[in-house]
PDB file of C-alpha atoms in Angstrom:
ATOM      1  CA  MET A   1      39.912 -41.751  47.434  1.00 51.00           C
ATOM      2  CA  SER A   2      37.372 -39.467  49.138  1.00 56.00           C
ATOM      3  CA  GLU A   3      38.831 -36.344  47.502  1.00 64.00           C
ATOM      4  CA  THR A   4      38.443 -37.795  44.002  1.00 92.00           C
ATOM      5  CA  ILE A   5      34.688 -38.556  44.211  1.00 97.00           C
ATOM      6  CA  ARG A   6      32.662 -35.499  43.227  1.00 97.00           C
ATOM      7  CA  ALA A   7      29.308 -37.010  42.164  1.00 98.00           C
ATOM      8  CA  ALA A   8      27.187 -39.795  43.658  1.00 98.00           C
ATOM      9  CA  PHE A   9      24.321 -41.577  41.901  1.00 98.00           C
ATOM     10  CA  PHE A  10      21.599 -43.488  43.721  1.00 98.00           C
ATOM     11  CA  ASP A  11      18.944 -45.862  42.486  1.00 97.00           C
ATOM     12  CA  ILE A  12      15.639 -45.424  44.343  1.00 96.00           C
ATOM     13  CA  ASP A  13      13.791 -48.707  44.822  1.00 92.00           C
ATOM     14  CA  GLY A  14      15.760 -51.161  46.933  1.00 94.00           C
ATOM     15  CA  THR A  15      18.622 -48.684  47.339  1.00 97.00           C
ATOM     16  CA  LEU A  16      17.445 -45.373  48.785  1.00 97.00           C
ATOM     17  CA  LEU A  17      13.974 -46.641  49.570  1.00 94.00           C
ATOM     18  CA  PRO A  18      13.311 -50.165  50.832  1.00 92.00           C
ATOM     19  CA  PHE A  19      10.611 -51.944  48.863  1.00 86.00           C
ATOM     20  CA  ARG A  20       7.140 -51.358  50.329  1.00 81.00           C
ATOM     21  CA  ALA A  21       8.536 -48.648  52.637  1.00 84.00           C
ATOM     22  CA  THR A  22       7.172 -45.113  52.730  1.00 87.00           C
ATOM     23  CA  GLN A  23      10.247 -43.392  54.151  1.00 92.00           C
ATOM     24  CA  ILE A  24      13.967 -43.303  53.418  1.00 94.00           C
ATOM     25  CA  PRO A  25      15.864 -44.749  56.406  1.00 95.00           C
ATOM     26  CA  ALA A  26      17.061 -42.033  58.773  1.00 95.00           C
ATOM     27  CA  SER A  27      20.673 -43.173  58.363  1.00 96.00           C
ATOM     28  CA  THR A  28      20.395 -42.778  54.576  1.00 97.00           C
ATOM     29  CA  ARG A  29      18.895 -39.303  54.823  1.00 96.00           C
ATOM     30  CA  ALA A  30      21.658 -38.213  57.215  1.00 96.00           C
ATOM     31  CA  ALA A  31      24.345 -39.726  54.985  1.00 97.00           C
ATOM     32  CA  LEU A  32      23.082 -37.853  51.927  1.00 97.00           C
ATOM     33  CA  ALA A  33      23.157 -34.578  53.855  1.00 96.00           C
ATOM     34  CA  ALA A  34      26.705 -35.286  55.063  1.00 96.00           C
ATOM     35  CA  LEU A  35      27.806 -36.114  51.536  1.00 97.00           C
ATOM     36  CA  ARG A  36      26.533 -32.776  50.218  1.00 96.00           C
ATOM     37  CA  ARG A  37      28.213 -30.910  53.059  1.00 95.00           C
ATOM     38  CA  ARG A  38      31.484 -32.412  51.859  1.00 94.00           C
ATOM     39  CA  GLY A  39      30.910 -30.987  48.378  1.00 95.00           C
ATOM     40  CA  VAL A  40      29.786 -34.169  46.606  1.00 97.00           C
ATOM     41  CA  ARG A  41      26.826 -33.660  44.297  1.00 98.00           C
ATOM     42  CA  ILE A  42      24.034 -36.211  44.672  1.00 98.00           C
ATOM     43  CA  PHE A  43      21.838 -37.539  41.884  1.00 98.00           C
ATOM     44  CA  ILE A  44      18.925 -39.906  41.497  1.00 98.00           C
ATOM     45  CA  ALA A  45      19.546 -42.670  38.917  1.00 98.00           C
ATOM     46  CA  THR A  46      16.285 -44.549  38.474  1.00 95.00           C
ATOM     47  CA  GLY A  47      14.205 -46.558  36.065  1.00 92.00           C
ATOM     48  CA  ARG A  48      11.247 -44.400  37.015  1.00 91.00           C
ATOM     49  CA  PRO A  49      10.080 -41.567  34.733  1.00 92.00           C
ATOM     50  CA  PRO A  50       9.953 -37.934  35.896  1.00 93.00           C
ATOM     51  CA  ILE A  51       6.188 -38.143  36.402  1.00 88.00           C
ATOM     52  CA  HIS A  52       6.716 -40.679  39.208  1.00 86.00           C
ATOM     53  CA  LEU A  53       8.965 -38.437  41.287  1.00 90.00           C
ATOM     54  CA  PRO A  54       6.374 -36.000  42.723  1.00 86.00           C
ATOM     55  CA  ARG A  55       4.450 -39.010  44.073  1.00 83.00           C
ATOM     56  CA  LEU A  56       7.500 -40.327  45.921  1.00 88.00           C
ATOM     57  CA  HIS A  57       7.099 -38.251  49.061  1.00 91.00           C
ATOM     58  CA  ALA A  58       9.804 -40.336  50.698  1.00 90.00           C
ATOM     59  CA  LEU A  59      12.248 -38.180  48.709  1.00 91.00           C
ATOM     60  CA  ASP A  60      10.793 -34.899  49.977  1.00 92.00           C
ATOM     61  CA  GLY A  61      13.333 -32.657  51.642  1.00 92.00           C
ATOM     62  CA  VAL A  62      16.396 -34.239  50.037  1.00 94.00           C
ATOM     63  CA  PRO A  63      18.040 -31.615  47.770  1.00 95.00           C
ATOM     64  CA  PHE A  64      19.201 -33.770  44.885  1.00 97.00           C
ATOM     65  CA  ASP A  65      21.334 -31.954  42.336  1.00 97.00           C
ATOM     66  CA  GLY A  66      19.759 -33.729  39.384  1.00 97.00           C
ATOM     67  CA  TYR A  67      18.026 -36.775  38.023  1.00 98.00           C
ATOM     68  CA  VAL A  68      18.898 -39.640  35.684  1.00 98.00           C
ATOM     69  CA  THR A  69      15.431 -41.007  34.894  1.00 97.00           C
ATOM     70  CA  MET A  70      13.949 -43.735  32.705  1.00 95.00           C
ATOM     71  CA  ASN A  71      17.170 -45.750  33.020  1.00 95.00           C
ATOM     72  CA  GLY A  72      19.246 -42.910  31.623  1.00 96.00           C
ATOM     73  CA  GLN A  73      16.937 -41.947  28.776  1.00 96.00           C
ATOM     74  CA  TYR A  74      16.053 -38.529  30.195  1.00 97.00           C
ATOM     75  CA  CYS A  75      18.432 -36.562  32.442  1.00 97.00           C
ATOM     76  CA  PHE A  76      18.049 -33.121  33.965  1.00 97.00           C
ATOM     77  CA  LEU A  77      19.322 -30.895  36.760  1.00 97.00           C
ATOM     78  CA  ALA A  78      17.282 -29.878  39.790  1.00 96.00           C
ATOM     79  CA  ASP A  79      16.505 -26.517  38.169  1.00 95.00           C
ATOM     80  CA  GLY A  80      14.973 -28.298  35.167  1.00 94.00           C
ATOM     81  CA  THR A  81      17.914 -27.875  32.804  1.00 96.00           C
ATOM     82  CA  GLU A  82      17.801 -30.754  30.345  1.00 96.00           C
ATOM     83  CA  LEU A  83      21.095 -32.608  29.924  1.00 97.00           C
ATOM     84  CA  TYR A  84      20.238 -35.597  27.758  1.00 96.00           C
ATOM     85  CA  ARG A  85      17.356 -37.352  26.040  1.00 96.00           C
ATOM     86  CA  HIS A  86      17.268 -40.583  24.042  1.00 96.00           C
ATOM     87  CA  ALA A  87      13.931 -41.793  22.689  1.00 97.00           C
ATOM     88  CA  ILE A  88      12.874 -45.089  21.133  1.00 97.00           C
ATOM     89  CA  GLU A  89      12.545 -44.936  17.355  1.00 97.00           C
ATOM     90  CA  PRO A  90       8.853 -44.541  16.424  1.00 97.00           C
ATOM     91  CA  ALA A  91       9.241 -47.167  13.685  1.00 97.00           C
ATOM     92  CA  ALA A  92      10.105 -49.797  16.304  1.00 97.00           C
ATOM     93  CA  LEU A  93       7.017 -48.913  18.309  1.00 97.00           C
ATOM     94  CA  ARG A  94       4.793 -49.101  15.233  1.00 97.00           C
ATOM     95  CA  THR A  95       6.204 -52.582  14.571  1.00 97.00           C
ATOM     96  CA  LEU A  96       5.430 -53.599  18.149  1.00 97.00           C
ATOM     97  CA  LEU A  97       1.780 -52.562  18.245  1.00 98.00           C
ATOM     98  CA  PRO A  98       0.264 -55.549  16.381  1.00 97.00           C
ATOM     99  CA  TYR A  99       2.169 -57.970  18.627  1.00 97.00           C
ATOM    100  CA  ILE A 100       0.994 -56.495  21.936  1.00 97.00           C
ATOM    101  CA  GLU A 101      -2.563 -56.186  20.628  1.00 96.00           C
ATOM    102  CA  LYS A 102      -2.644 -59.803  19.446  1.00 96.00           C
ATOM    103  CA  ASN A 103      -1.168 -61.099  22.719  1.00 96.00           C
ATOM    104  CA  ARG A 104      -3.131 -58.729  24.972  1.00 96.00           C
ATOM    105  CA  LEU A 105      -0.008 -57.469  26.730  1.00 97.00           C
ATOM    106  CA  SER A 106      -0.239 -54.481  29.047  1.00 97.00           C
ATOM    107  CA  VAL A 107       2.415 -51.933  28.042  1.00 97.00           C
ATOM    108  CA  GLY A 108       2.958 -48.378  29.218  1.00 96.00           C
ATOM    109  CA  PHE A 109       4.321 -45.905  26.668  1.00 97.00           C
ATOM    110  CA  ILE A 110       6.351 -43.455  28.730  1.00 95.00           C
ATOM    111  CA  GLU A 111       6.855 -39.853  27.661  1.00 95.00           C
ATOM    112  CA  LYS A 112       8.587 -37.125  29.644  1.00 93.00           C
ATOM    113  CA  ASP A 113       5.385 -35.975  31.331  1.00 90.00           C
ATOM    114  CA  ARG A 114       2.869 -38.669  30.476  1.00 92.00           C
ATOM    115  CA  SER A 115       2.341 -42.428  30.579  1.00 93.00           C
ATOM    116  CA  THR A 116      -0.309 -44.141  28.452  1.00 96.00           C
ATOM    117  CA  PHE A 117      -1.200 -47.838  28.606  1.00 97.00           C
ATOM    118  CA  ASN A 118      -2.744 -49.748  25.729  1.00 97.00           C
ATOM    119  CA  LEU A 119      -4.626 -51.856  28.282  1.00 96.00           C
ATOM    120  CA  ILE A 120      -4.560 -52.587  32.000  1.00 96.00           C
ATOM    121  CA  ASP A 121      -4.649 -56.195  33.192  1.00 95.00           C
ATOM    122  CA  SER A 122      -4.154 -58.106  36.436  1.00 93.00           C
ATOM    123  CA  ARG A 123      -0.378 -57.673  36.239  1.00 92.00           C
ATOM    124  CA  SER A 124      -0.424 -53.906  35.740  1.00 94.00           C
ATOM    125  CA  GLU A 125      -3.574 -52.942  37.642  1.00 94.00           C
ATOM    126  CA  ALA A 126      -1.979 -52.171  41.017  1.00 91.00           C
ATOM    127  CA  HIS A 127       0.873 -50.223  39.415  1.00 88.00           C
ATOM    128  CA  CYS A 128      -1.451 -48.127  37.260  1.00 90.00           C
ATOM    129  CA  ARG A 129      -3.826 -47.452  40.148  1.00 89.00           C
ATOM    130  CA  ALA A 130      -0.972 -46.316  42.411  1.00 84.00           C
ATOM    131  CA  MET A 131       0.464 -43.991  39.771  1.00 84.00           C
ATOM    132  CA  GLY A 132      -2.824 -42.755  38.333  1.00 85.00           C
ATOM    133  CA  PHE A 133      -2.115 -44.136  34.862  1.00 89.00           C
ATOM    134  CA  THR A 134      -4.944 -44.832  32.431  1.00 92.00           C
ATOM    135  CA  THR A 135      -5.398 -46.362  28.992  1.00 96.00           C
ATOM    136  CA  GLY A 136      -5.415 -44.392  25.768  1.00 96.00           C
ATOM    137  CA  ASN A 137      -4.615 -44.407  22.085  1.00 97.00           C
ATOM    138  CA  VAL A 138      -0.969 -45.439  22.186  1.00 97.00           C
ATOM    139  CA  ALA A 139      -0.667 -45.368  18.395  1.00 97.00           C
ATOM    140  CA  ALA A 140      -1.523 -41.671  18.515  1.00 97.00           C
ATOM    141  CA  ARG A 141       0.971 -41.043  21.327  1.00 97.00           C
ATOM    142  CA  ILE A 142       3.770 -42.584  19.253  1.00 97.00           C
ATOM    143  CA  GLU A 143       3.173 -39.913  16.641  1.00 97.00           C
ATOM    144  CA  ALA A 144       2.568 -37.085  19.120  1.00 96.00           C
ATOM    145  CA  ALA A 145       5.643 -37.148  21.360  1.00 96.00           C
ATOM    146  CA  PRO A 146       8.949 -38.948  22.007  1.00 97.00           C
ATOM    147  CA  ILE A 147       8.550 -42.266  23.824  1.00 97.00           C
ATOM    148  CA  TYR A 148      11.600 -42.806  26.002  1.00 97.00           C
ATOM    149  CA  GLN A 149      10.737 -46.114  27.614  1.00 96.00           C
ATOM    150  CA  LEU A 150       8.145 -48.864  27.742  1.00 97.00           C
ATOM    151  CA  SER A 151       6.929 -50.499  30.944  1.00 94.00           C
ATOM    152  CA  ALA A 152       5.927 -53.945  29.707  1.00 96.00           C
ATOM    153  CA  PHE A 153       4.106 -56.338  32.015  1.00 96.00           C
ATOM    154  CA  PHE A 154       5.014 -59.929  31.188  1.00 93.00           C
ATOM    155  CA  PRO A 155       7.152 -62.717  32.699  1.00 89.00           C
ATOM    156  CA  ALA A 156      10.871 -62.969  31.996  1.00 87.00           C
ATOM    157  CA  GLU A 157      10.488 -65.994  29.736  1.00 91.00           C
ATOM    158  CA  GLN A 158       8.547 -63.878  27.227  1.00 92.00           C
ATOM    159  CA  GLN A 159      11.224 -61.208  26.938  1.00 93.00           C
ATOM    160  CA  ALA A 160      13.098 -62.516  23.885  1.00 94.00           C
ATOM    161  CA  GLU A 161       9.897 -62.854  21.875  1.00 96.00           C
ATOM    162  CA  PHE A 162       8.834 -59.330  22.829  1.00 96.00           C
ATOM    163  CA  LEU A 163      12.165 -57.830  21.772  1.00 96.00           C
ATOM    164  CA  ALA A 164      11.986 -59.655  18.442  1.00 96.00           C
ATOM    165  CA  HIS A 165       8.917 -57.525  17.717  1.00 97.00           C
ATOM    166  CA  CYS A 166      10.514 -54.274  18.935  1.00 97.00           C
ATOM    167  CA  PRO A 167      13.622 -53.822  16.758  1.00 96.00           C
ATOM    168  CA  GLY A 168      16.461 -51.686  17.997  1.00 96.00           C
ATOM    169  CA  CYS A 169      15.477 -52.070  21.643  1.00 97.00           C
ATOM    170  CA  THR A 170      16.841 -53.756  24.741  1.00 94.00           C
ATOM    171  CA  ALA A 171      15.377 -54.723  28.109  1.00 92.00           C
ATOM    172  CA  VAL A 172      16.345 -54.243  31.747  1.00 88.00           C
ATOM    173  CA  ARG A 173      14.364 -55.770  34.593  1.00 84.00           C
ATOM    174  CA  TRP A 174      14.247 -54.673  38.226  1.00 77.00           C
ATOM    175  CA  ASN A 175      10.774 -55.922  39.110  1.00 78.00           C
ATOM    176  CA  ASP A 176       9.237 -59.376  38.819  1.00 80.00           C
ATOM    177  CA  ASP A 177       6.038 -57.973  37.306  1.00 84.00           C
ATOM    178  CA  PHE A 178       7.432 -55.817  34.498  1.00 90.00           C
ATOM    179  CA  VAL A 179      10.462 -55.000  32.401  1.00 93.00           C
ATOM    180  CA  ASP A 180      11.721 -51.653  31.125  1.00 93.00           C
ATOM    181  CA  ILE A 181      12.258 -51.500  27.359  1.00 96.00           C
ATOM    182  CA  LEU A 182      14.888 -49.013  26.155  1.00 96.00           C
ATOM    183  CA  PRO A 183      16.481 -48.094  22.852  1.00 95.00           C
ATOM    184  CA  SER A 184      19.558 -50.219  22.159  1.00 92.00           C
ATOM    185  CA  GLY A 185      22.641 -48.501  23.520  1.00 89.00           C
ATOM    186  CA  GLY A 186      20.584 -46.902  26.249  1.00 90.00           C
ATOM    187  CA  GLY A 187      20.896 -47.428  29.972  1.00 93.00           C
ATOM    188  CA  LYS A 188      21.973 -45.736  33.147  1.00 96.00           C
ATOM    189  CA  PRO A 189      25.685 -45.489  32.143  1.00 96.00           C
ATOM    190  CA  GLN A 190      24.771 -43.238  29.231  1.00 96.00           C
ATOM    191  CA  GLY A 191      22.820 -41.004  31.585  1.00 96.00           C
ATOM    192  CA  LEU A 192      25.699 -40.844  34.043  1.00 98.00           C
ATOM    193  CA  ALA A 193      28.132 -40.030  31.249  1.00 97.00           C
ATOM    194  CA  HIS A 194      26.116 -37.024  30.108  1.00 97.00           C
ATOM    195  CA  VAL A 195      25.623 -35.715  33.643  1.00 97.00           C
ATOM    196  CA  LEU A 196      29.326 -36.033  34.400  1.00 98.00           C
ATOM    197  CA  GLN A 197      30.210 -34.327  31.132  1.00 97.00           C
ATOM    198  CA  ALA A 198      27.935 -31.405  32.015  1.00 95.00           C
ATOM    199  CA  LEU A 199      29.683 -31.122  35.388  1.00 95.00           C
ATOM    200  CA  GLY A 200      33.154 -31.323  33.854  1.00 96.00           C
ATOM    201  CA  LEU A 201      33.860 -34.581  35.680  1.00 97.00           C
ATOM    202  CA  HIS A 202      35.234 -37.990  34.695  1.00 96.00           C
ATOM    203  CA  ARG A 203      33.665 -41.366  35.491  1.00 96.00           C
ATOM    204  CA  GLU A 204      36.481 -42.076  37.953  1.00 97.00           C
ATOM    205  CA  GLN A 205      35.095 -39.202  40.041  1.00 97.00           C
ATOM    206  CA  SER A 206      31.725 -40.907  40.515  1.00 98.00           C
ATOM    207  CA  ILE A 207      30.223 -43.470  42.860  1.00 98.00           C
ATOM    208  CA  ALA A 208      26.977 -45.304  42.149  1.00 98.00           C
ATOM    209  CA  PHE A 209      24.651 -47.364  44.335  1.00 98.00           C
ATOM    210  CA  GLY A 210      22.139 -49.922  43.079  1.00 97.00           C
ATOM    211  CA  ASP A 211      20.439 -53.248  43.650  1.00 96.00           C
ATOM    212  CA  GLY A 212      18.608 -54.363  40.505  1.00 93.00           C
ATOM    213  CA  GLY A 213      19.274 -55.778  37.086  1.00 91.00           C
ATOM    214  CA  ASN A 214      18.964 -52.316  35.565  1.00 93.00           C
ATOM    215  CA  ASP A 215      21.822 -51.133  37.815  1.00 96.00           C
ATOM    216  CA  VAL A 216      24.412 -53.681  36.677  1.00 96.00           C
ATOM    217  CA  GLU A 217      26.012 -51.605  33.915  1.00 96.00           C
ATOM    218  CA  MET A 218      25.873 -48.438  36.021  1.00 98.00           C
ATOM    219  CA  LEU A 219      27.818 -50.169  38.792  1.00 98.00           C
ATOM    220  CA  ARG A 220      30.421 -51.243  36.250  1.00 98.00           C
ATOM    221  CA  TYR A 221      30.616 -47.760  34.737  1.00 98.00           C
ATOM    222  CA  ALA A 222      31.053 -45.635  37.862  1.00 98.00           C
ATOM    223  CA  GLY A 223      34.436 -45.076  39.437  1.00 97.00           C
ATOM    224  CA  ILE A 224      33.089 -47.008  42.428  1.00 98.00           C
ATOM    225  CA  GLY A 225      30.081 -49.294  42.112  1.00 98.00           C
ATOM    226  CA  VAL A 226      28.303 -50.270  45.333  1.00 98.00           C
ATOM    227  CA  ALA A 227      25.659 -53.009  45.478  1.00 98.00           C
ATOM    228  CA  MET A 228      23.266 -53.133  48.389  1.00 98.00           C
ATOM    229  CA  GLY A 229      23.174 -56.262  50.522  1.00 97.00           C
ATOM    230  CA  ASN A 230      19.661 -56.909  49.212  1.00 96.00           C
ATOM    231  CA  ALA A 231      20.841 -56.597  45.585  1.00 97.00           C
ATOM    232  CA  CYS A 232      20.357 -59.263  42.945  1.00 95.00           C
ATOM    233  CA  PRO A 233      23.338 -61.568  42.288  1.00 96.00           C
ATOM    234  CA  GLU A 234      24.154 -59.842  38.980  1.00 96.00           C
ATOM    235  CA  ALA A 235      24.425 -56.430  40.652  1.00 97.00           C
ATOM    236  CA  LYS A 236      26.637 -57.818  43.404  1.00 98.00           C
ATOM    237  CA  ALA A 237      28.929 -59.431  40.846  1.00 98.00           C
ATOM    238  CA  ALA A 238      29.245 -56.142  38.949  1.00 98.00           C
ATOM    239  CA  ALA A 239      30.030 -54.037  42.015  1.00 98.00           C
ATOM    240  CA  ASP A 240      33.363 -53.042  43.499  1.00 98.00           C
ATOM    241  CA  TYR A 241      31.870 -53.312  46.970  1.00 98.00           C
ATOM    242  CA  VAL A 242      28.829 -54.961  48.523  1.00 98.00           C
ATOM    243  CA  THR A 243      27.392 -53.180  51.550  1.00 98.00           C
ATOM    244  CA  GLY A 244      24.540 -53.998  53.927  1.00 97.00           C
ATOM    245  CA  ASP A 245      20.844 -53.994  53.107  1.00 97.00           C
ATOM    246  CA  CYS A 246      19.192 -50.672  52.303  1.00 96.00           C
ATOM    247  CA  ASP A 247      17.082 -50.908  55.475  1.00 94.00           C
ATOM    248  CA  ALA A 248      20.094 -51.789  57.660  1.00 94.00           C
ATOM    249  CA  ASP A 249      22.288 -48.676  57.225  1.00 95.00           C
ATOM    250  CA  GLY A 250      23.967 -50.179  54.163  1.00 96.00           C
ATOM    251  CA  LEU A 251      24.215 -46.936  52.206  1.00 97.00           C
ATOM    252  CA  ALA A 252      25.692 -44.934  55.073  1.00 97.00           C
ATOM    253  CA  ASP A 253      28.103 -47.748  55.937  1.00 97.00           C
ATOM    254  CA  ALA A 254      29.444 -47.825  52.369  1.00 98.00           C
ATOM    255  CA  LEU A 255      29.987 -44.070  52.277  1.00 98.00           C
ATOM    256  CA  ARG A 256      31.926 -44.324  55.536  1.00 97.00           C
ATOM    257  CA  HIS A 257      33.898 -47.297  54.183  1.00 96.00           C
ATOM    258  CA  PHE A 258      35.166 -45.170  51.301  1.00 96.00           C
ATOM    259  CA  GLY A 259      35.848 -42.149  53.517  1.00 96.00           C
ATOM    260  CA  LEU A 260      33.188 -40.038  51.821  1.00 97.00           C
ATOM    261  CA  ILE A 261      31.455 -39.161  55.094  1.00 95.00           C
ATOM    262  CA  GLY A 262      32.614 -39.253  58.687  1.00 90.00           C
ATOM    263  CA  ALA A 263      31.071 -40.975  61.663  1.00 75.00           C
ATOM    264  CA  GLU A 264      28.387 -38.304  61.997  1.00 59.00           C
TER     265      GLU A 264
END
């Protein structure tokens, strides 16, 4: 089994990095280094956009080989080589604007290098302050650049109504405060598929780790899907293996379980 896995994909929040933590657990950092020494390429697979990554200093010093960002909508190698991009249709976003304006919903329109909110409210304030996001003319941004994802701040019970006003889109949630809106057919599996294709690998040669609702399909897609002990029930049900919590050596334990690293 260990010889067949050539690429490993890791969600960030709740997988590599415990929620509200500022550092990756030492056991996780050591396990990632051991994995690379054994010739397995390591990738981030996150709902976060590229503009978040420089602010995540917890990841500093870990030489990831590439990044699956915005839930698979924008993928690139560590040297900046673009592998895949999949934007939301501008027509769908134009249809959405009157609805979010009427209902005063706080929504971030996420580009490759920029995030613009139509408004900031009590739900989105802390997030926007932490990331340095501000409000702007989102209608103009729709016309100016590809929008790969929306970060929409509303409760889960409002999701169906929101999607009815954003045709051709789907939703994945990994946070109680907001949901990520993607183009239909998008998601982390599509990002993994394009990365693996660029590497000349098959899905059976991959392992993926996750904990949230946006990781469910990725865990099903990878050759081995591992859910953290702190994962949501849906992620655990989708996984081939459930390990310990991310802050209790769960990631390293799973890699040892599958023979991908030794006892070091």
